[in-house]
Amino acid sequence: MIPPLPLFIVGAVLCGLSILMLCWHPGPNAWIGVRLPWTYADRELWDTSWRLGIVLVLGMGLGAFISWQVFIAATVVLLGVSLGCPMVIYYRKYGTLRFWKDQGWIAYHPVVRCRHCGHYQKLPDDAALSTAQCEACGRPYRI
Ligand SMILES: [Zn+2]
């Protein structure tokens, strides 16, 4: 079964895009990627979201080869999962959805919540989480 031409073109473009995304891996930027404050605040989360995006865009492309209905369902899944997953991962890592921002377009930084006393603390970047200690109770965030 060959899909109608517009659907075939959409599917081919999306499959090509996912292959391009596999080869090309930009860091946090203002133009392309899962551009959320939480992904800007955590470089590791940005990379995870990009890899997740590859799978979802490929799913959209393959869905377009089947039918419009499958394509639309795959698009809804793409939007929901690519917005929801980074938030869930960030929350599990830092214990909060809070972040803080310097001046600039993408200068977001993570905030971590102490699981012992509930104190919120600003971190310079995600790498600082492994060595940071709570300002209020002195216990490490990572055990
Ligand atoms: Zn604490």
Coordinates of N, CA, C and O and ligand atoms in Angstrom, one line a residue:
M1 N 0.8 -1.2 0.0 CA 0.0 0.0 0.0 C 0.9 1.2 0.0 O 1.7 1.4 0.9
I2 N 0.7 2.1 -1.0 CA 1.5 3.3 -1.1 C 0.6 4.5 -0.6 O -0.5 4.6 -1.1
P3 N 1.1 5.3 0.3 CA 0.3 6.4 0.8 C 0.2 7.5 -0.3 O 0.9 7.6 -1.2
P4 N -0.9 8.4 -0.1 CA -1.0 9.5 -1.1 C 0.2 10.4 -1.0 O 0.9 10.5 0.0
L5 N 0.5 11.1 -2.1 CA 1.7 11.9 -2.3 C 2.0 12.9 -1.2 O 3.1 12.9 -0.6
P6 N 1.0 13.7 -0.7 CA 1.4 14.7 0.4 C 1.8 14.0 1.6 O 2.8 14.4 2.3
L7 N 1.1 12.9 1.9 CA 1.5 12.1 3.1 C 2.9 11.5 3.0 O 3.7 11.5 3.9
F8 N 3.2 11.0 1.8 CA 4.5 10.4 1.5 C 5.6 11.5 1.7 O 6.6 11.2 2.3
I9 N 5.3 12.7 1.2 CA 6.3 13.8 1.3 C 6.6 14.1 2.8 O 7.7 14.2 3.2
V10 N 5.5 14.3 3.6 CA 5.6 14.6 5.0 C 6.4 13.5 5.7 O 7.3 13.8 6.5
G11 N 6.1 12.3 5.4 CA 6.8 11.1 6.1 C 8.2 11.1 5.7 O 9.1 10.9 6.6
A12 N 8.5 11.3 4.4 CA 9.9 11.3 4.0 C 10.7 12.5 4.6 O 11.9 12.2 5.1
V13 N 10.1 13.7 4.7 CA 10.8 14.8 5.3 C 11.1 14.5 6.8 O 12.2 14.8 7.3
L14 N 10.1 14.0 7.5 CA 10.3 13.8 8.9 C 11.3 12.6 9.2 O 12.1 12.8 10.1
C15 N 11.3 11.6 8.4 CA 12.3 10.5 8.6 C 13.7 11.1 8.3 O 14.6 10.8 9.0
G16 N 13.8 11.9 7.2 CA 15.1 12.5 6.9 C 15.5 13.4 8.0 O 16.7 13.5 8.4
L17 N 14.6 14.2 8.6 CA 14.9 15.1 9.7 C 15.4 14.3 10.9 O 16.4 14.7 11.6
S18 N 14.8 13.1 11.2 CA 15.3 12.4 12.4 C 16.7 11.8 12.1 O 17.5 11.7 13.0
I19 N 17.0 11.5 10.9 CA 18.3 11.0 10.6 C 19.3 12.2 10.7 O 20.4 12.0 11.3
L20 N 18.9 13.4 10.3 CA 19.7 14.6 10.4 C 20.0 14.9 11.9 O 21.1 15.2 12.3
M21 N 18.9 14.7 12.7 CA 19.1 15.0 14.2 C 20.0 14.0 14.8 O 20.7 14.3 15.8
L22 N 20.1 12.7 14.2 CA 21.0 11.7 14.8 C 22.4 12.1 14.5 O 23.3 11.9 15.4
C23 N 22.7 12.7 13.4 CA 24.1 13.1 13.0 C 24.5 14.5 13.6 O 25.6 14.7 14.0
W24 N 23.5 15.4 13.7 CA 23.8 16.7 14.1 C 23.3 16.9 15.5 O 22.1 16.6 15.8
H25 N 24.1 17.4 16.4 CA 23.7 17.5 17.8 C 24.1 18.8 18.4 O 25.1 18.9 19.1
P26 N 23.3 19.9 18.2 CA 23.6 21.2 18.8 C 23.4 21.2 20.3 O 22.6 20.6 20.8
G27 N 24.2 22.1 20.9 CA 24.0 22.3 22.3 C 22.8 23.2 22.5 O 22.1 23.6 21.6
P28 N 22.5 23.6 23.8 CA 21.4 24.5 24.0 C 21.5 25.8 23.2 O 22.5 26.4 23.2
N29 N 20.4 26.1 22.5 CA 20.4 27.3 21.6 C 18.9 27.8 21.6 O 18.0 27.2 22.1
A30 N 18.8 29.0 21.0 CA 17.4 29.6 21.0 C 16.6 29.2 19.9 O 15.4 29.7 19.8
W31 N 17.0 28.3 19.0 CA 16.3 28.1 17.7 C 15.7 26.7 17.6 O 14.6 26.5 17.2
I32 N 16.5 25.6 17.9 CA 16.0 24.3 17.7 C 16.3 23.4 18.9 O 17.3 23.6 19.5
G33 N 15.4 22.4 19.1 CA 15.6 21.5 20.2 C 14.3 21.6 21.2 O 13.4 22.3 20.8
V34 N 14.4 20.9 22.3 CA 13.3 21.0 23.3 C 13.6 22.2 24.1 O 14.3 22.1 25.1
R35 N 13.1 23.4 23.8 CA 13.5 24.6 24.4 C 12.6 25.0 25.5 O 11.7 25.7 25.4
L36 N 12.9 24.4 26.7 CA 12.2 24.6 27.9 C 13.2 25.1 28.9 O 14.4 24.9 28.8
P37 N 12.7 25.9 29.9 CA 13.7 26.4 31.0 C 14.4 25.3 31.7 O 15.6 25.4 32.0
W38 N 13.7 24.1 31.8 CA 14.3 23.0 32.5 C 15.4 22.3 31.7 O 16.4 21.9 32.2
T39 N 15.3 22.3 30.4 CA 16.3 21.7 29.5 C 17.5 22.7 29.4 O 18.6 22.3 29.3
Y40 N 17.2 24.0 29.4 CA 18.3 25.0 29.4 C 19.1 24.9 30.7 O 20.3 25.1 30.7
A41 N 18.4 24.7 31.8 CA 19.1 24.7 33.1 C 20.0 23.5 33.3 O 21.0 23.5 34.1
D42 N 19.8 22.4 32.5 CA 20.5 21.1 32.7 C 21.0 20.6 31.4 O 20.2 20.1 30.6
R43 N 22.3 20.6 31.1 CA 22.8 20.2 29.8 C 22.5 18.7 29.6 O 22.2 18.3 28.4
E44 N 22.6 17.9 30.6 CA 22.4 16.4 30.5 C 20.9 16.2 30.0 O 20.6 15.4 29.2
L45 N 20.0 17.0 30.6 CA 18.6 16.9 30.3 C 18.3 17.3 28.8 O 17.5 16.8 28.1
W46 N 19.1 18.4 28.4 CA 18.9 18.8 27.0 C 19.3 17.7 26.1 O 18.6 17.4 25.1
D47 N 20.4 17.0 26.3 CA 20.8 15.9 25.4 C 19.8 14.8 25.5 O 19.5 14.2 24.4
T48 N 19.3 14.4 26.7 CA 18.3 13.4 26.8 C 17.1 13.7 26.0 O 16.5 12.9 25.2
S49 N 16.6 15.0 26.1 CA 15.4 15.4 25.4 C 15.6 15.4 23.8 O 14.7 15.1 23.1
W50 N 16.9 15.7 23.4 CA 17.2 15.7 22.0 C 17.1 14.3 21.5 O 16.5 14.0 20.4
R51 N 17.6 13.3 22.2 CA 17.6 11.9 21.8 C 16.1 11.4 21.8 O 15.7 10.7 20.9
L52 N 15.4 11.8 22.8 CA 13.9 11.5 22.8 C 13.2 12.1 21.6 O 12.4 11.4 21.0
G53 N 13.6 13.3 21.2 CA 13.0 13.9 20.1 C 13.3 13.2 18.8 O 12.4 13.1 17.9
I54 N 14.4 12.6 18.6 CA 14.8 11.8 17.4 C 13.8 10.7 17.3 O 13.2 10.5 16.2
V55 N 13.5 9.9 18.4 CA 12.6 8.8 18.3 C 11.2 9.3 18.0 O 10.5 8.7 17.1
L56 N 10.8 10.4 18.6 CA 9.4 10.9 18.4 C 9.2 11.4 16.9 O 8.1 11.2 16.3
V57 N 10.2 12.1 16.4 CA 10.1 12.7 15.0 C 10.1 11.5 14.1 O 9.3 11.5 13.1
L58 N 10.9 10.5 14.3 CA 10.9 9.3 13.5 C 9.5 8.6 13.5 O 9.0 8.2 12.5
G59 N 8.9 8.6 14.7 CA 7.6 8.0 14.9 C 6.5 8.8 14.1 O 5.6 8.2 13.5
M60 N 6.6 10.1 14.1 CA 5.7 10.9 13.3 C 5.9 10.6 11.8 O 4.9 10.5 11.0
G61 N 7.2 10.5 11.3 CA 7.4 10.2 9.9 C 6.9 8.9 9.5 O 6.2 8.7 8.5
L62 N 7.1 7.8 10.4 CA 6.6 6.5 10.0 C 5.1 6.5 10.1 O 4.4 5.8 9.3
G63 N 4.5 7.3 11.1 CA 3.1 7.4 11.2 C 2.4 8.0 9.9 O 1.4 7.6 9.5
A64 N 3.1 9.0 9.3 CA 2.6 9.6 8.1 C 2.6 8.6 6.9 O 1.7 8.8 6.0
F65 N 3.5 7.6 6.9 CA 3.4 6.6 5.9 C 2.2 5.7 6.0 O 1.7 5.1 5.0
I66 N 1.6 5.7 7.2 CA 0.4 4.8 7.4 C -0.9 5.6 7.1 O -1.6 5.2 6.2
S67 N -1.1 6.7 7.8 CA -2.4 7.5 7.5 C -2.3 8.8 8.2 O -1.5 9.0 9.1
W68 N -3.2 9.7 7.9 CA -3.2 11.0 8.5 C -3.6 10.9 10.0 O -3.1 11.6 10.9
Q69 N -4.5 9.9 10.3 CA -4.9 9.7 11.7 C -3.7 9.3 12.6 O -3.5 9.8 13.7
V70 N -2.9 8.4 12.1 CA -1.8 7.9 12.8 C -0.8 9.0 13.0 O -0.1 9.2 14.0
F71 N -0.6 9.8 11.9 CA 0.3 11.0 11.9 C -0.1 12.0 13.0 O 0.7 12.5 13.8
I72 N -1.4 12.3 13.0 CA -1.9 13.3 14.0 C -1.7 12.7 15.4 O -1.3 13.4 16.3
A73 N -2.0 11.4 15.6 CA -1.8 10.8 16.9 C -0.4 10.9 17.3 O 0.0 11.2 18.5
A74 N 0.6 10.6 16.4 CA 2.0 10.6 16.7 C 2.4 12.1 17.0 O 3.3 12.3 17.9
T75 N 1.8 13.1 16.4 CA 2.2 14.5 16.7 C 1.7 14.8 18.1 O 2.5 15.5 18.8
V76 N 0.5 14.4 18.5 CA 0.1 14.7 19.9 C 1.0 14.0 20.9 O 1.3 14.6 21.9
V77 N 1.4 12.8 20.6 CA 2.3 12.1 21.5 C 3.6 12.8 21.6 O 4.2 13.0 22.6
L78 N 4.1 13.3 20.4 CA 5.4 14.0 20.4 C 5.3 15.3 21.3 O 6.2 15.5 22.1
L79 N 4.2 16.0 21.2 CA 4.1 17.2 22.0 C 4.0 16.9 23.4 O 4.7 17.5 24.3
G80 N 3.1 15.9 23.8 CA 2.9 15.6 25.2 C 4.2 15.0 25.8 O 4.6 15.5 26.9
V81 N 4.8 14.1 25.2 CA 6.0 13.4 25.8 C 7.2 14.3 25.8 O 7.9 14.4 26.8
S82 N 7.4 15.1 24.7 CA 8.6 16.0 24.7 C 8.5 17.1 25.6 O 9.5 17.7 26.0
L83 N 7.3 17.5 26.0 CA 7.1 18.6 27.0 C 7.1 18.0 28.4 O 7.6 18.6 29.4
G84 N 6.4 16.8 28.6 CA 6.2 16.2 29.9 C 7.5 15.5 30.4 O 7.8 15.7 31.6
C85 N 8.2 14.8 29.6 CA 9.3 14.0 30.1 C 10.4 14.8 30.7 O 10.9 14.5 31.8
P86 N 10.9 15.9 30.0 CA 11.9 16.7 30.7 C 11.5 17.3 32.0 O 12.3 17.3 33.0
M87 N 10.2 17.6 32.2 CA 9.7 18.1 33.5 C 9.8 17.1 34.5 O 10.2 17.3 35.7
V88 N 9.4 15.8 34.2 CA 9.4 14.7 35.1 C 10.8 14.4 35.5 O 11.1 14.2 36.7
I89 N 11.7 14.3 34.5 CA 13.1 14.0 34.8 C 13.8 15.0 35.7 O 14.5 14.8 36.7
Y90 N 13.5 16.3 35.4 CA 14.0 17.4 36.2 C 13.5 17.3 37.6 O 14.3 17.5 38.6
Y91 N 12.2 17.1 37.8 CA 11.6 17.0 39.1 C 12.3 15.9 39.9 O 12.6 16.1 41.1
R92 N 12.5 14.8 39.3 CA 13.0 13.6 40.0 C 14.5 13.9 40.4 O 15.0 13.4 41.4
K93 N 15.2 14.7 39.6 CA 16.6 14.9 39.8 C 16.8 16.0 40.9 O 17.6 15.9 41.8
Y94 N 16.0 17.1 40.8 CA 16.2 18.3 41.7 C 15.2 18.4 42.8 O 15.3 19.2 43.7
G95 N 14.1 17.6 42.8 CA 13.1 17.7 43.8 C 12.2 18.9 43.7 O 11.4 19.2 44.6
T96 N 12.3 19.6 42.6 CA 11.4 20.8 42.4 C 11.4 21.1 40.9 O 12.3 20.6 40.1
L97 N 10.4 21.9 40.4 CA 10.4 22.4 39.1 C 11.0 23.8 39.0 O 11.0 24.4 37.9
R98 N 11.5 24.3 40.1 CA 12.0 25.7 40.1 C 13.3 25.8 39.3 O 14.1 24.8 39.3
F99 N 13.6 27.0 38.8 CA 14.9 27.3 38.1 C 15.1 28.7 38.4 O 14.2 29.5 38.8
W100 N 16.3 29.2 38.1 CA 16.6 30.6 38.1 C 17.3 31.0 36.9 O 17.8 30.2 36.1
K101 N 17.3 32.4 36.6 CA 17.7 32.8 35.3 C 18.6 34.1 35.5 O 18.2 35.0 36.2
D102 N 19.7 34.1 34.8 CA 20.5 35.3 34.7 C 20.0 36.1 33.5 O 19.0 35.7 32.9
Q103 N 20.7 37.2 33.2 CA 20.4 37.9 32.0 C 20.8 37.1 30.8 O 21.7 36.3 30.9
G104 N 20.1 37.3 29.7 CA 20.4 36.6 28.5 C 19.2 35.7 28.1 O 18.3 35.5 28.9
W105 N 19.3 35.1 26.9 CA 18.2 34.3 26.4 C 18.1 33.0 27.0 O 17.0 32.5 27.3
I106 N 19.2 32.3 27.2 CA 19.1 30.9 27.6 C 19.9 30.6 28.8 O 20.3 29.5 29.1
A107 N 20.2 31.7 29.6 CA 21.0 31.5 30.8 C 20.2 31.0 32.0 O 20.2 31.7 33.0
Y108 N 19.6 29.9 31.9 CA 18.8 29.3 33.0 C 19.8 28.4 33.8 O 20.7 27.8 33.3
H109 N 19.5 28.3 35.1 CA 20.3 27.5 36.0 C 19.3 26.7 36.9 O 18.2 27.2 37.2
P110 N 19.8 25.5 37.3 CA 18.9 24.7 38.2 C 18.8 25.2 39.6 O 19.7 25.8 40.1
V111 N 17.7 24.9 40.2 CA 17.5 25.1 41.7 C 17.2 23.7 42.2 O 16.5 22.9 41.6
V112 N 17.8 23.4 43.4 CA 17.7 22.1 44.0 C 17.0 22.2 45.3 O 17.2 23.2 46.0
R113 N 16.1 21.3 45.7 CA 15.4 21.3 46.9 C 15.9 20.2 47.8 O 16.0 19.0 47.4
C114 N 16.3 20.5 49.1 CA 16.9 19.6 50.0 C 15.8 18.6 50.4 O 14.7 19.0 50.8
R115 N 16.1 17.3 50.3 CA 15.1 16.3 50.7 C 15.0 16.1 52.2 O 14.1 15.4 52.6
H116 N 15.9 16.7 52.9 CA 15.9 16.5 54.4 C 15.1 17.7 55.0 O 14.3 17.5 55.9
C117 N 15.4 18.9 54.6 CA 14.8 20.1 55.3 C 14.0 20.9 54.4 O 13.3 21.9 54.8
G118 N 14.0 20.6 53.1 CA 13.1 21.4 52.2 C 13.7 22.7 51.7 O 12.9 23.5 51.1
H119 N 14.9 23.0 52.0 CA 15.5 24.3 51.6 C 15.8 24.3 50.1 O 16.3 23.3 49.6
Y120 N 15.5 25.4 49.5 CA 15.8 25.6 48.1 C 17.1 26.3 47.9 O 17.4 27.2 48.6
Q121 N 17.9 25.9 47.0 CA 19.2 26.4 46.8 C 19.5 26.5 45.3 O 19.3 25.6 44.5
K122 N 20.1 27.7 44.9 CA 20.5 27.9 43.5 C 21.8 27.2 43.2 O 22.7 27.2 44.0
L123 N 21.9 26.6 42.0 CA 23.1 25.9 41.6 C 23.7 26.6 40.3 O 22.9 27.1 39.5
P124 N 25.0 26.7 40.1 CA 25.5 27.3 38.9 C 25.2 26.5 37.7 O 24.9 27.0 36.6
D125 N 25.3 25.1 37.8 CA 24.9 24.3 36.6 C 24.6 22.9 37.2 O 24.7 22.6 38.4
D126 N 24.3 21.9 36.3 CA 23.9 20.6 36.7 C 25.0 19.8 37.2 O 24.9 18.9 38.1
A127 N 26.3 20.1 36.8 CA 27.4 19.4 37.3 C 27.7 19.7 38.8 O 28.3 18.8 39.5
A128 N 27.2 20.8 39.3 CA 27.4 21.2 40.7 C 26.6 20.4 41.6 O 26.8 20.3 42.8
L129 N 25.5 19.7 41.1 CA 24.7 18.9 42.0 C 25.4 17.8 42.7 O 25.1 17.5 43.8
S130 N 26.4 17.2 42.0 CA 27.0 16.0 42.6 C 27.9 16.4 43.8 O 28.1 15.5 44.7
T131 N 28.3 17.6 43.9 CA 29.2 18.0 45.1 C 28.5 19.0 46.0 O 29.0 19.2 47.1
A132 N 27.3 19.5 45.6 CA 26.7 20.5 46.4 C 26.2 20.0 47.8 O 25.8 18.8 47.9
Q133 N 26.2 20.9 48.8 CA 25.7 20.6 50.1 C 24.6 21.6 50.4 O 24.7 22.7 50.1
C134 N 23.6 21.2 51.2 CA 22.5 22.0 51.6 C 23.1 23.2 52.5 O 23.8 23.0 53.4
E135 N 22.7 24.4 52.1 CA 23.1 25.6 52.9 C 22.5 25.6 54.3 O 23.1 26.2 55.2
A136 N 21.3 25.0 54.5 CA 20.6 25.1 55.7 C 21.0 24.0 56.7 O 21.3 24.2 57.8
C137 N 21.1 22.7 56.2 CA 21.4 21.6 57.1 C 22.7 21.0 56.9 O 23.1 20.1 57.6
G138 N 23.4 21.3 55.8 CA 24.8 20.9 55.6 C 24.9 19.5 55.0 O 26.0 19.0 54.7
R139 N 23.8 18.8 54.7 CA 23.8 17.5 54.2 C 24.0 17.5 52.6 O 23.5 18.5 52.0
P140 N 24.7 16.6 52.0 CA 24.8 16.6 50.6 C 23.5 16.3 49.9 O 22.7 15.5 50.4
Y141 N 23.3 16.8 48.7 CA 22.1 16.6 47.9 C 22.1 15.2 47.3 O 21.1 14.6 47.2
R142 N 23.3 14.8 46.9 CA 23.4 13.4 46.3 C 24.0 12.5 47.3 O 25.1 12.8 47.9
I143 N 23.3 11.4 47.6 CA 23.9 10.5 48.6 C 24.4 9.3 47.9 O 23.9 8.8 47.0
Ligands
ZN1 ZN 18.8 20.7 54.0

